[in-house]
Tab-separated table of C-alpha atoms in Angstrom:
chain	number	residue	atom	x	y	z
A	659	MET	CA	-12.184	-23.017	4.366
A	660	THR	CA	-14.477	-21.889	7.630
A	661	ARG	CA	-15.564	-18.860	8.201
A	662	ALA	CA	-13.654	-19.297	11.811
A	663	ARG	CA	-10.186	-19.550	9.911
A	664	ALA	CA	-11.301	-17.285	7.431
A	665	ARG	CA	-10.565	-14.638	10.208
A	666	ALA	CA	-8.156	-16.134	11.722
A	667	THR	CA	-6.112	-15.646	8.456
A	668	LEU	CA	-6.870	-11.914	8.084
A	669	ALA	CA	-6.261	-11.053	11.634
A	670	THR	CA	-2.783	-12.640	10.999
A	671	SER	CA	-2.622	-11.098	7.817
A	672	CYS	CA	-3.454	-7.666	9.533
A	673	VAL	CA	-0.728	-8.475	12.228
A	674	THR	CA	1.706	-8.704	8.910
A	675	HIS	CA	0.501	-5.735	7.599
A	676	PHE	CA	0.726	-3.527	9.826
A	677	LEU	CA	4.124	-4.435	10.492
A	678	HIS	CA	5.634	-4.120	7.148
A	679	ASP	CA	4.162	-0.439	6.680
A	680	GLY	CA	4.939	0.511	10.253
A	681	PHE	CA	8.718	-0.442	8.653
A	682	SER	CA	8.295	1.808	5.444
A	683	ASP	CA	6.889	4.162	7.185
A	684	VAL	CA	8.856	4.472	9.813
A	685	VAL	CA	12.042	5.722	7.930
A	686	TYR	CA	10.108	9.046	7.210
A	687	VAL	CA	10.725	9.337	11.072
A	688	LEU	CA	14.970	9.116	11.091
A	689	LEU	CA	15.526	10.723	7.687
A	690	ALA	CA	15.577	14.080	9.735
A	691	VAL	CA	17.503	12.346	12.694
A	692	TRP	CA	20.451	10.582	10.150
A	693	ALA	CA	20.366	13.318	7.973
A	694	GLY	CA	21.627	15.730	11.406
A	695	GLU	CA	23.593	13.198	12.717
A	696	PHE	CA	25.721	12.241	9.554
A	697	ARG	CA	25.843	15.285	8.149
A	698	LEU	CA	23.700	13.712	4.701
A	699	THR	CA	22.060	16.126	1.586
A	700	PHE	CA	19.677	16.919	0.195
A	701	ALA	CA	19.491	14.263	-2.927
A	702	GLN	CA	21.775	11.478	-0.276
A	703	VAL	CA	19.010	11.377	2.369
A	704	GLY	CA	15.951	10.525	-0.979
A	705	LEU	CA	18.749	7.755	-2.144
A	706	LEU	CA	18.244	6.731	1.371
A	707	ARG	CA	13.934	6.287	1.021
A	708	THR	CA	14.832	5.254	-3.046
A	709	ALA	CA	16.194	2.359	-1.055
A	710	TYR	CA	13.373	1.111	0.756
A	711	SER	CA	11.437	1.106	-2.122
A	712	GLY	CA	12.911	0.713	-4.390
A	713	GLY	CA	14.421	-2.589	-3.191
A	714	MET	CA	10.039	-3.613	-1.797
A	715	ALA	CA	8.977	-2.544	-4.828
A	716	SER	CA	11.915	-5.068	-7.503
A	717	PHE	CA	10.836	-7.979	-5.213
A	718	GLN	CA	7.526	-8.173	-5.689
A	719	VAL	CA	6.829	-9.748	-9.324
A	720	PRO	CA	9.574	-12.861	-7.787
A	721	ALA	CA	8.004	-13.174	-4.257
A	722	GLY	CA	4.668	-14.050	-5.871
A	723	ILE	CA	6.220	-16.861	-8.850
A	724	LEU	CA	7.814	-18.625	-5.656
A	725	ALA	CA	4.831	-18.373	-3.983
A	726	GLU	CA	3.368	-20.912	-6.590
A	727	ARG	CA	6.466	-23.119	-5.924
A	728	TRP	CA	7.187	-22.481	-2.422
A	729	GLY	CA	4.102	-21.686	-0.844
A	730	GLU	CA	3.195	-17.983	0.617
A	731	ARG	CA	3.578	-18.725	4.294
A	732	GLY	CA	6.950	-19.518	4.871
A	733	LEU	CA	8.200	-16.915	1.985
A	734	LEU	CA	6.772	-13.677	4.018
A	735	VAL	CA	7.624	-15.297	7.231
A	736	ALA	CA	10.828	-15.138	5.665
A	737	GLY	CA	10.482	-11.403	4.191
A	738	THR	CA	9.565	-10.011	7.649
A	739	ALA	CA	12.479	-11.818	9.662
A	740	VAL	CA	14.996	-9.990	6.855
A	741	THR	CA	13.324	-6.615	7.362
A	742	ALA	CA	13.071	-6.770	11.047
A	743	SER	CA	16.756	-7.895	10.810
A	744	GLY	CA	17.952	-4.668	8.945
A	745	PHE	CA	15.659	-2.615	11.484
A	746	LEU	CA	17.898	-4.495	14.342
A	747	VAL	CA	20.955	-4.318	13.164
A	748	LEU	CA	20.292	-0.793	12.473
A	749	GLY	CA	21.964	1.168	15.839
A	750	LEU	CA	24.991	-0.237	14.576
A	751	THR	CA	25.434	1.610	11.543
A	752	GLY	CA	28.195	4.778	11.177
A	753	GLY	CA	27.838	6.429	7.844
A	754	PHE	CA	25.479	6.626	4.849
A	755	THR	CA	26.726	3.704	3.072
A	756	THR	CA	26.278	0.816	5.705
A	757	LEU	CA	22.522	3.158	6.399
A	758	LEU	CA	21.647	2.574	2.776
A	759	LEU	CA	22.732	-1.144	2.434
A	760	LEU	CA	20.575	-1.687	5.340
A	761	LEU	CA	16.958	-0.058	3.939
A	762	LEU	CA	18.201	-1.658	0.299
A	763	LEU	CA	17.966	-4.777	2.027
A	764	ALA	CA	15.265	-4.575	4.281
A	765	GLY	CA	13.508	-3.043	1.662
A	766	LEU	CA	13.863	-5.947	-0.347
A	767	GLY	CA	12.024	-7.962	2.856
A	768	SER	CA	9.058	-6.222	2.672
A	769	GLY	CA	8.681	-6.781	-0.905
A	770	VAL	CA	6.962	-9.965	-0.119
A	771	GLN	CA	4.485	-9.171	2.288
A	772	HIS	CA	1.016	-6.980	-0.272
A	773	PRO	CA	1.496	-9.804	-3.151
A	774	LEU	CA	1.557	-12.806	-0.480
A	775	SER	CA	-0.711	-11.116	1.828
A	776	SER	CA	-3.867	-10.115	-0.332
A	777	SER	CA	-3.102	-13.485	-1.486
A	778	ILE	CA	-4.039	-15.552	1.352
A	779	VAL	CA	-6.391	-13.242	2.143
A	780	SER	CA	-7.489	-13.638	-1.682
A	781	LYS	CA	-7.476	-17.608	-1.035
A	782	ALA	CA	-8.945	-17.780	2.525
A	783	TYR	CA	-12.568	-15.331	0.766
A	784	GLU	CA	-12.269	-17.414	-2.337
A	785	ASN	CA	-16.158	-18.060	-2.214
A	786	GLY	CA	-16.722	-15.159	0.769
A	787	PRO	CA	-16.768	-10.702	0.914
A	788	ARG	CA	-13.469	-11.053	-0.308
A	789	ARG	CA	-13.293	-7.066	-0.850
A	790	ALA	CA	-14.611	-5.754	2.241
A	791	ALA	CA	-11.486	-8.162	4.096
A	792	LEU	CA	-8.902	-6.951	1.969
A	793	GLY	CA	-10.791	-2.900	2.780
A	794	THR	CA	-10.448	-4.904	6.369
A	795	TYR	CA	-5.987	-5.912	5.447
A	796	ASN	CA	-5.674	-2.542	3.879
A	797	PHE	CA	-7.510	-1.091	6.801
A	798	SER	CA	-4.594	-3.301	9.168
A	799	GLY	CA	-1.629	-1.177	7.119
A	800	ASP	CA	-2.727	2.303	8.285
A	801	LEU	CA	-2.794	1.873	11.942
A	802	GLY	CA	0.572	1.091	10.805
A	803	LYS	CA	1.413	3.744	9.675
A	804	VAL	CA	-0.608	6.641	11.691
A	805	THR	CA	0.444	4.248	14.933
A	806	ILE	CA	4.767	3.538	14.428
A	807	PRO	CA	5.958	5.770	13.082
A	808	ALA	CA	4.829	7.849	15.606
A	809	LEU	CA	6.157	4.617	18.853
A	810	VAL	CA	9.531	5.440	17.572
A	811	ALA	CA	9.521	8.908	17.608
A	812	LEU	CA	8.351	9.291	20.791
A	813	ALA	CA	10.693	6.456	21.739
A	814	SER	CA	13.723	7.730	19.809
A	815	ALA	CA	13.191	10.780	21.868
A	816	VAL	CA	13.936	9.287	24.896
A	817	VAL	CA	16.117	6.652	24.519
A	818	GLY	CA	17.928	7.354	21.001
A	819	TRP	CA	17.463	5.836	17.565
A	820	ARG	CA	19.850	4.099	17.827
A	821	TRP	CA	18.235	2.108	21.193
A	822	ALA	CA	14.398	2.620	19.237
A	823	ALA	CA	14.755	1.034	14.926
A	824	PRO	CA	16.756	-1.902	16.975
A	825	ALA	CA	13.343	-2.776	19.535
A	826	TYR	CA	11.370	-2.453	16.573
A	827	GLY	CA	12.723	-4.674	14.551
A	828	ALA	CA	13.715	-7.139	17.580
A	829	LEU	CA	9.131	-6.881	17.712
A	830	GLY	CA	9.628	-7.690	13.791
A	831	LEU	CA	11.069	-10.941	14.121
A	832	VAL	CA	9.560	-12.429	17.186
A	833	ALA	CA	6.375	-11.763	15.539
A	834	ALA	CA	8.088	-13.285	12.399
A	835	LEU	CA	8.385	-16.420	14.568
A	836	GLY	CA	4.203	-16.211	15.423
A	837	ILE	CA	3.004	-15.123	12.361
A	838	PHE	CA	4.169	-18.768	11.147
A	839	SER	CA	2.811	-20.234	14.064
A	840	VAL	CA	-0.455	-19.132	13.438
A	841	LEU	CA	-0.744	-20.260	9.636
A	842	LYS	CA	0.998	-23.236	9.817
A	843	ARG	CA	-1.603	-24.311	12.515
A	844	LEU	CA	-4.614	-22.183	9.921
A	845	ASP	CA	-2.659	-23.677	7.011
A	846	ALA	CA	-2.915	-20.549	5.606
A	847	GLY	CA	-0.394	-19.749	2.356
A	848	ALA	CA	1.005	-23.572	2.195
A	849	ALA	CA	2.447	-25.252	-0.985
A	850	ARG	CA	0.845	-26.663	-3.382
A	851	PRO	CA	1.231	-29.981	-4.620
A	852	GLY	CA	2.874	-29.714	-8.304
A	853	SER	CA	4.522	-27.812	-10.229
A	854	ALA	CA	3.375	-23.958	-11.241
A	855	ARG	CA	4.007	-25.343	-14.464
A	856	ASP	CA	0.916	-28.297	-13.637
A	857	ARG	CA	-1.482	-25.515	-11.639
A	858	GLY	CA	-1.449	-22.663	-14.189
A	859	GLY	CA	-3.427	-21.416	-15.926
A	860	ALA	CA	-4.483	-18.971	-18.926
A	861	GLY	CA	-2.656	-15.297	-19.504
A	862	GLY	CA	0.895	-15.919	-21.218
A	863	GLY	CA	1.749	-17.674	-17.546
A	864	TRP	CA	0.487	-14.632	-15.793
A	865	GLY	CA	-3.386	-16.897	-15.399
A	866	ILE	CA	-4.948	-13.397	-16.158
A	867	ARG	CA	-8.237	-14.660	-17.311
A	868	ASP	CA	-9.532	-11.677	-19.116
A	869	ARG	CA	-6.604	-9.797	-20.431
A	870	ARG	CA	-8.618	-6.665	-21.203
A	871	GLY	CA	-10.233	-6.894	-17.937
A	872	PHE	CA	-6.753	-6.815	-16.655
A	873	GLN	CA	-5.269	-4.042	-18.065
A	874	ALA	CA	-7.875	-1.403	-17.290
A	875	LEU	CA	-7.852	-2.585	-13.352
A	876	SER	CA	-4.104	-2.102	-13.691
A	877	ALA	CA	-4.800	1.028	-15.418
A	878	ILE	CA	-7.092	2.632	-13.231
A	879	TYR	CA	-4.592	1.614	-9.855
A	880	VAL	CA	-1.825	2.783	-11.968
A	881	VAL	CA	-4.237	6.379	-12.180
A	882	ASP	CA	-5.178	6.220	-9.049
A	883	ASN	CA	-1.786	5.896	-7.011
A	884	THR	CA	0.072	8.467	-9.062
A	885	THR	CA	-2.970	10.873	-7.895
A	886	ARG	CA	-2.422	9.615	-4.772
A	887	THR	CA	1.344	10.217	-4.753
A	888	SER	CA	0.868	13.678	-6.534
A	889	PHE	CA	-1.436	15.379	-4.340
A	890	LEU	CA	-0.081	14.627	-1.059
A	891	THR	CA	3.393	15.870	-2.339
A	892	PHE	CA	1.804	18.824	-3.492
A	893	LEU	CA	-0.928	19.887	-1.080
A	894	PRO	CA	1.605	20.652	1.412
A	895	PHE	CA	2.100	23.444	-0.213
A	896	LEU	CA	-1.368	24.714	-1.637
A	897	LEU	CA	-2.188	24.698	2.126
A	898	ILE	CA	1.046	27.519	2.839
A	899	ALA	CA	-0.248	29.206	-0.121
A	900	LYS	CA	-4.014	29.629	1.588
A	901	GLY	CA	-2.119	30.748	5.185
A	902	SER	CA	-1.133	27.446	7.054
A	903	THR	CA	1.495	27.215	9.699
A	904	VAL	CA	3.425	24.120	9.223
A	905	ALA	CA	2.154	22.628	12.402
A	906	ALA	CA	-1.099	22.990	10.569
A	907	VAL	CA	0.315	21.374	6.829
A	908	GLY	CA	1.197	17.873	9.534
A	909	PHE	CA	-1.955	18.094	11.252
A	910	ALA	CA	-4.044	18.044	7.862
A	911	LEU	CA	-1.365	15.185	6.709
A	912	ALA	CA	-3.605	13.477	9.872
A	913	LEU	CA	-6.342	14.430	8.546
A	914	VAL	CA	-6.282	13.200	4.890
A	915	PHE	CA	-4.697	9.837	6.785
A	916	ALA	CA	-7.642	8.861	8.688
A	917	GLY	CA	-10.683	9.388	6.073
A	918	GLY	CA	-7.771	7.055	3.792
A	919	ALA	CA	-7.791	4.814	6.663
A	920	THR	CA	-11.568	4.658	6.638
A	921	GLY	CA	-12.182	4.912	2.679
A	922	LYS	CA	-9.480	2.058	2.425
A	923	TYR	CA	-12.256	-0.182	5.139
A	924	VAL	CA	-15.280	1.352	4.323
A	925	CYS	CA	-15.397	1.289	-0.414
A	926	GLY	CA	-14.142	-2.135	0.212
A	927	VAL	CA	-17.914	-3.409	2.649
A	928	LEU	CA	-19.483	-1.470	0.120
A	929	ALA	CA	-18.281	-2.777	-3.260
A	930	GLU	CA	-19.754	-6.287	-2.012
A	931	ARG	CA	-23.401	-3.917	-1.679
A	932	LEU	CA	-23.650	-1.771	-4.588
A	933	GLY	CA	-21.021	-4.043	-6.857
A	934	VAL	CA	-17.084	-2.908	-8.487
A	935	ILE	CA	-17.575	-0.117	-10.921
A	936	ARG	CA	-20.404	2.275	-8.768
A	937	THR	CA	-17.624	1.344	-6.173
A	938	VAL	CA	-15.283	3.754	-7.983
A	939	VAL	CA	-16.827	6.026	-9.518
A	940	LEU	CA	-18.482	7.775	-6.974
A	941	THR	CA	-14.742	7.352	-4.542
A	942	GLU	CA	-13.722	9.056	-7.466
A	943	LEU	CA	-16.230	11.730	-8.240
A	944	VAL	CA	-14.665	12.916	-4.362
A	945	THR	CA	-11.120	12.229	-4.725
A	946	GLY	CA	-11.105	14.913	-8.808
A	947	GLY	CA	-13.752	16.632	-6.885
A	948	GLY	CA	-12.758	17.193	-3.910
A	949	ILE	CA	-9.393	17.866	-4.848
A	950	LEU	CA	-11.033	20.867	-7.463
A	951	ALA	CA	-12.978	22.133	-4.789
A	952	LEU	CA	-9.633	22.814	-2.081
A	953	LEU	CA	-8.680	25.226	-5.046
A	954	ALA	CA	-11.489	27.844	-4.870
A	955	LEU	CA	-12.285	27.354	-1.085
A	956	PRO	CA	-9.609	28.814	2.036
A	957	LEU	CA	-7.895	27.528	3.534
A	958	ILE	CA	-10.469	26.494	7.362
A	959	PRO	CA	-13.297	24.802	4.519
A	960	ALA	CA	-10.283	23.136	2.771
A	961	LEU	CA	-9.382	21.514	6.063
A	962	ALA	CA	-13.137	20.448	6.735
A	963	LEU	CA	-12.585	18.774	3.320
A	964	LEU	CA	-9.766	16.679	3.788
A	965	PRO	CA	-10.903	13.774	5.703
A	966	ILE	CA	-13.954	13.279	2.933
A	967	LEU	CA	-10.949	14.142	0.517
A	968	GLY	CA	-8.710	11.127	2.454
A	969	VAL	CA	-11.131	8.337	1.606
A	970	GLY	CA	-12.302	8.367	-1.809
A	971	LEU	CA	-8.394	9.240	-1.885
A	972	ASN	CA	-7.528	5.599	-0.628
A	973	GLY	CA	-10.957	4.267	-0.307
A	974	THR	CA	-10.110	2.721	-4.167
A	975	SER	CA	-7.396	0.538	-3.639
A	976	SER	CA	-9.497	-1.617	-1.846
A	977	VAL	CA	-11.903	-1.876	-4.154
A	978	LEU	CA	-9.129	-2.996	-7.023
A	979	TYR	CA	-6.865	-4.793	-4.398
A	980	GLY	CA	-9.923	-7.280	-3.879
A	981	THR	CA	-10.740	-7.424	-7.642
A	982	VAL	CA	-7.557	-9.221	-9.027
A	983	ALA	CA	-8.795	-11.862	-7.454
A	984	ASP	CA	-12.196	-12.066	-10.430
A	985	LEU	CA	-9.234	-11.490	-13.194
A	986	VAL	CA	-6.237	-14.216	-12.221
A	987	THR	CA	-6.312	-18.247	-11.629
A	988	PRO	CA	-6.412	-19.028	-8.335
A	989	GLU	CA	-3.055	-21.139	-8.652
A	990	ARG	CA	-1.198	-17.884	-10.224
A	991	ARG	CA	-2.862	-15.175	-8.031
A	992	SER	CA	0.668	-14.788	-5.958
A	993	ARG	CA	2.373	-13.424	-9.302
A	994	ALA	CA	-0.358	-11.851	-10.362
A	995	TYR	CA	-0.547	-9.530	-6.870
A	996	GLY	CA	3.119	-9.103	-7.507
A	997	LEU	CA	2.254	-7.715	-11.042
A	998	PHE	CA	-0.135	-5.315	-9.677
A	999	TYR	CA	1.824	-3.586	-6.826
A	1000	THR	CA	4.867	-3.670	-9.235
A	1001	LEU	CA	3.007	-1.303	-11.438
A	1002	GLY	CA	1.053	0.724	-8.082
A	1003	VAL	CA	4.778	1.816	-6.451
A	1004	GLY	CA	6.890	2.692	-9.590
A	1005	SER	CA	4.336	4.727	-10.976
A	1006	GLY	CA	3.622	6.502	-7.537
A	1007	ALA	CA	7.941	6.806	-7.474
A	1008	VAL	CA	7.776	8.922	-10.587
A	1009	ALA	CA	5.194	10.929	-11.100
A	1010	PRO	CA	5.730	13.082	-7.766
A	1011	ALA	CA	8.883	14.400	-10.230
A	1012	LEU	CA	6.478	14.830	-13.782
A	1013	TYR	CA	4.559	17.128	-11.948
A	1014	GLY	CA	7.236	18.275	-10.272
A	1015	LEU	CA	8.489	20.140	-13.015
A	1016	LEU	CA	4.967	21.060	-14.377
A	1017	SER	CA	4.443	22.924	-10.966
A	1018	ASP	CA	8.108	24.560	-11.903
A	1019	ALA	CA	5.930	26.447	-14.787
A	1020	TRP	CA	3.211	26.575	-14.034
A	1021	GLY	CA	2.433	27.222	-10.138
A	1022	VAL	CA	0.849	24.266	-7.631
A	1023	PRO	CA	-2.667	25.559	-8.252
A	1024	ALA	CA	-2.156	24.112	-11.895
A	1025	THR	CA	-1.054	21.043	-11.526
A	1026	LEU	CA	-3.229	20.085	-9.063
A	1027	ALA	CA	-6.330	20.839	-10.797
A	1028	ILE	CA	-4.926	18.783	-14.027
A	1029	ILE	CA	-4.240	16.143	-10.910
A	1030	GLY	CA	-7.982	16.540	-10.520
A	1031	LEU	CA	-8.888	16.207	-13.838
A	1032	ALA	CA	-6.645	13.194	-14.053
A	1033	VAL	CA	-8.002	11.128	-11.740
A	1034	LEU	CA	-12.046	11.203	-13.177
A	1035	THR	CA	-10.221	8.820	-16.689
A	1036	THR	CA	-10.382	6.049	-14.593
A	1037	ILE	CA	-14.197	6.523	-14.732
A	1038	PRO	CA	-14.475	4.936	-18.281
A	1039	LEU	CA	-11.735	3.194	-18.091
A	1040	SER	CA	-14.197	1.807	-15.194
A	1041	GLN	CA	-17.001	0.870	-17.536
A	1042	LEU	CA	-14.319	-2.011	-19.231
A	1043	LEU	CA	-14.742	-4.260	-15.624
A	1044	ARG	CA	-18.324	-4.464	-17.428
A	1045	VAL	CA	-17.178	-7.669	-18.647
A	1046	PRO	CA	-14.945	-9.278	-16.851
A	1047	LEU	CA	-16.955	-8.182	-14.023
A	1048	ALA	CA	-20.212	-9.622	-15.422
A	1049	GLY	CA	-20.265	-12.293	-13.715
A	1050	GLU	CA	-19.936	-11.414	-9.480
A	1051	ALA	CA	-20.386	-12.917	-6.955
A	1052	PRO	CA	-22.996	-11.604	-4.618
A	1053	SER	CA	-22.323	-10.638	-0.753
A	1054	HIS	CA	-21.599	-13.069	2.056
A	1055	PRO	CA	-20.735	-11.925	6.032
A	1056	LEU	CA	-17.374	-11.749	6.948
């Protein structure tokens, strides 16, 4: 693939990621509105969020497997259309059950995005700066997380959520058609001749070239993702204990997300220069050290530290996503990404509840200290990647 086509493929995947992460995080804005309008309990509110994230997690591996036979392009566009359609009819809902079913459907559709888009980008940059490209791709998702919920919240205040949410759904349908058209013109994500069995590789059906390396990478991702979700869950309570207001907590989270968006891009590029292992060690030291330092700092210095902490907190993921492709055969890459993302989503869903029990027993500061120390276990784990990545390709420009 030429450099121009690779860049166009990356840009299209970035648009797709922006769109889907917007769908995912706009739910957070709408939950409070639905709770008031439909008189939902907190348990019902939690179930609505679980429906979307659970649907998304459950379809990632199947999407990766199906893409081997049908190609990423058709499944990616179909999933995007399903998610958009779910939001398009949200405005017609009259209660909890309908909301639950529509969010489950939308989440299932969105399950195609991470594994298939990542596979498309990694194939486009097979002989180029794959980690930097995936860092750019991940950065686009963070832009969607920041932008779309804010716009939908503003639109809901003006015209109501029953118009705002379907409007974004309609935009998603139009975008799905555009994504299909561009990917087809670029010949990206198309089905390839031969069955998945004919094209398969090693690894007992997963195409994993190095089981030990893939297991180590997955373990790093699980620790990194549980750290991120758990830290963000309990950070507001720590800041309030330091004297923060609820409004200032929102500002603090924005600082973390801004640093995280920067980290996803910068660390992807940094891995091309320093290598995977050095970058992982650096980002996890920043994360663990930052969390531990946060416990001792007063409020204002703590707020100043958050963007730097955000770089490490989110930056590792870009390095890990790009490294998956080094450990699996190209033909099974969609499947491997589906497995990898499912492990991360599952661990991220379970960890906050477990750390919540710990917080009830020992308090939030002690829990955050354990989280900060736990993330440092990724440093010895990263050393297990030395042999699998010994032949790592040199850097190339995007």
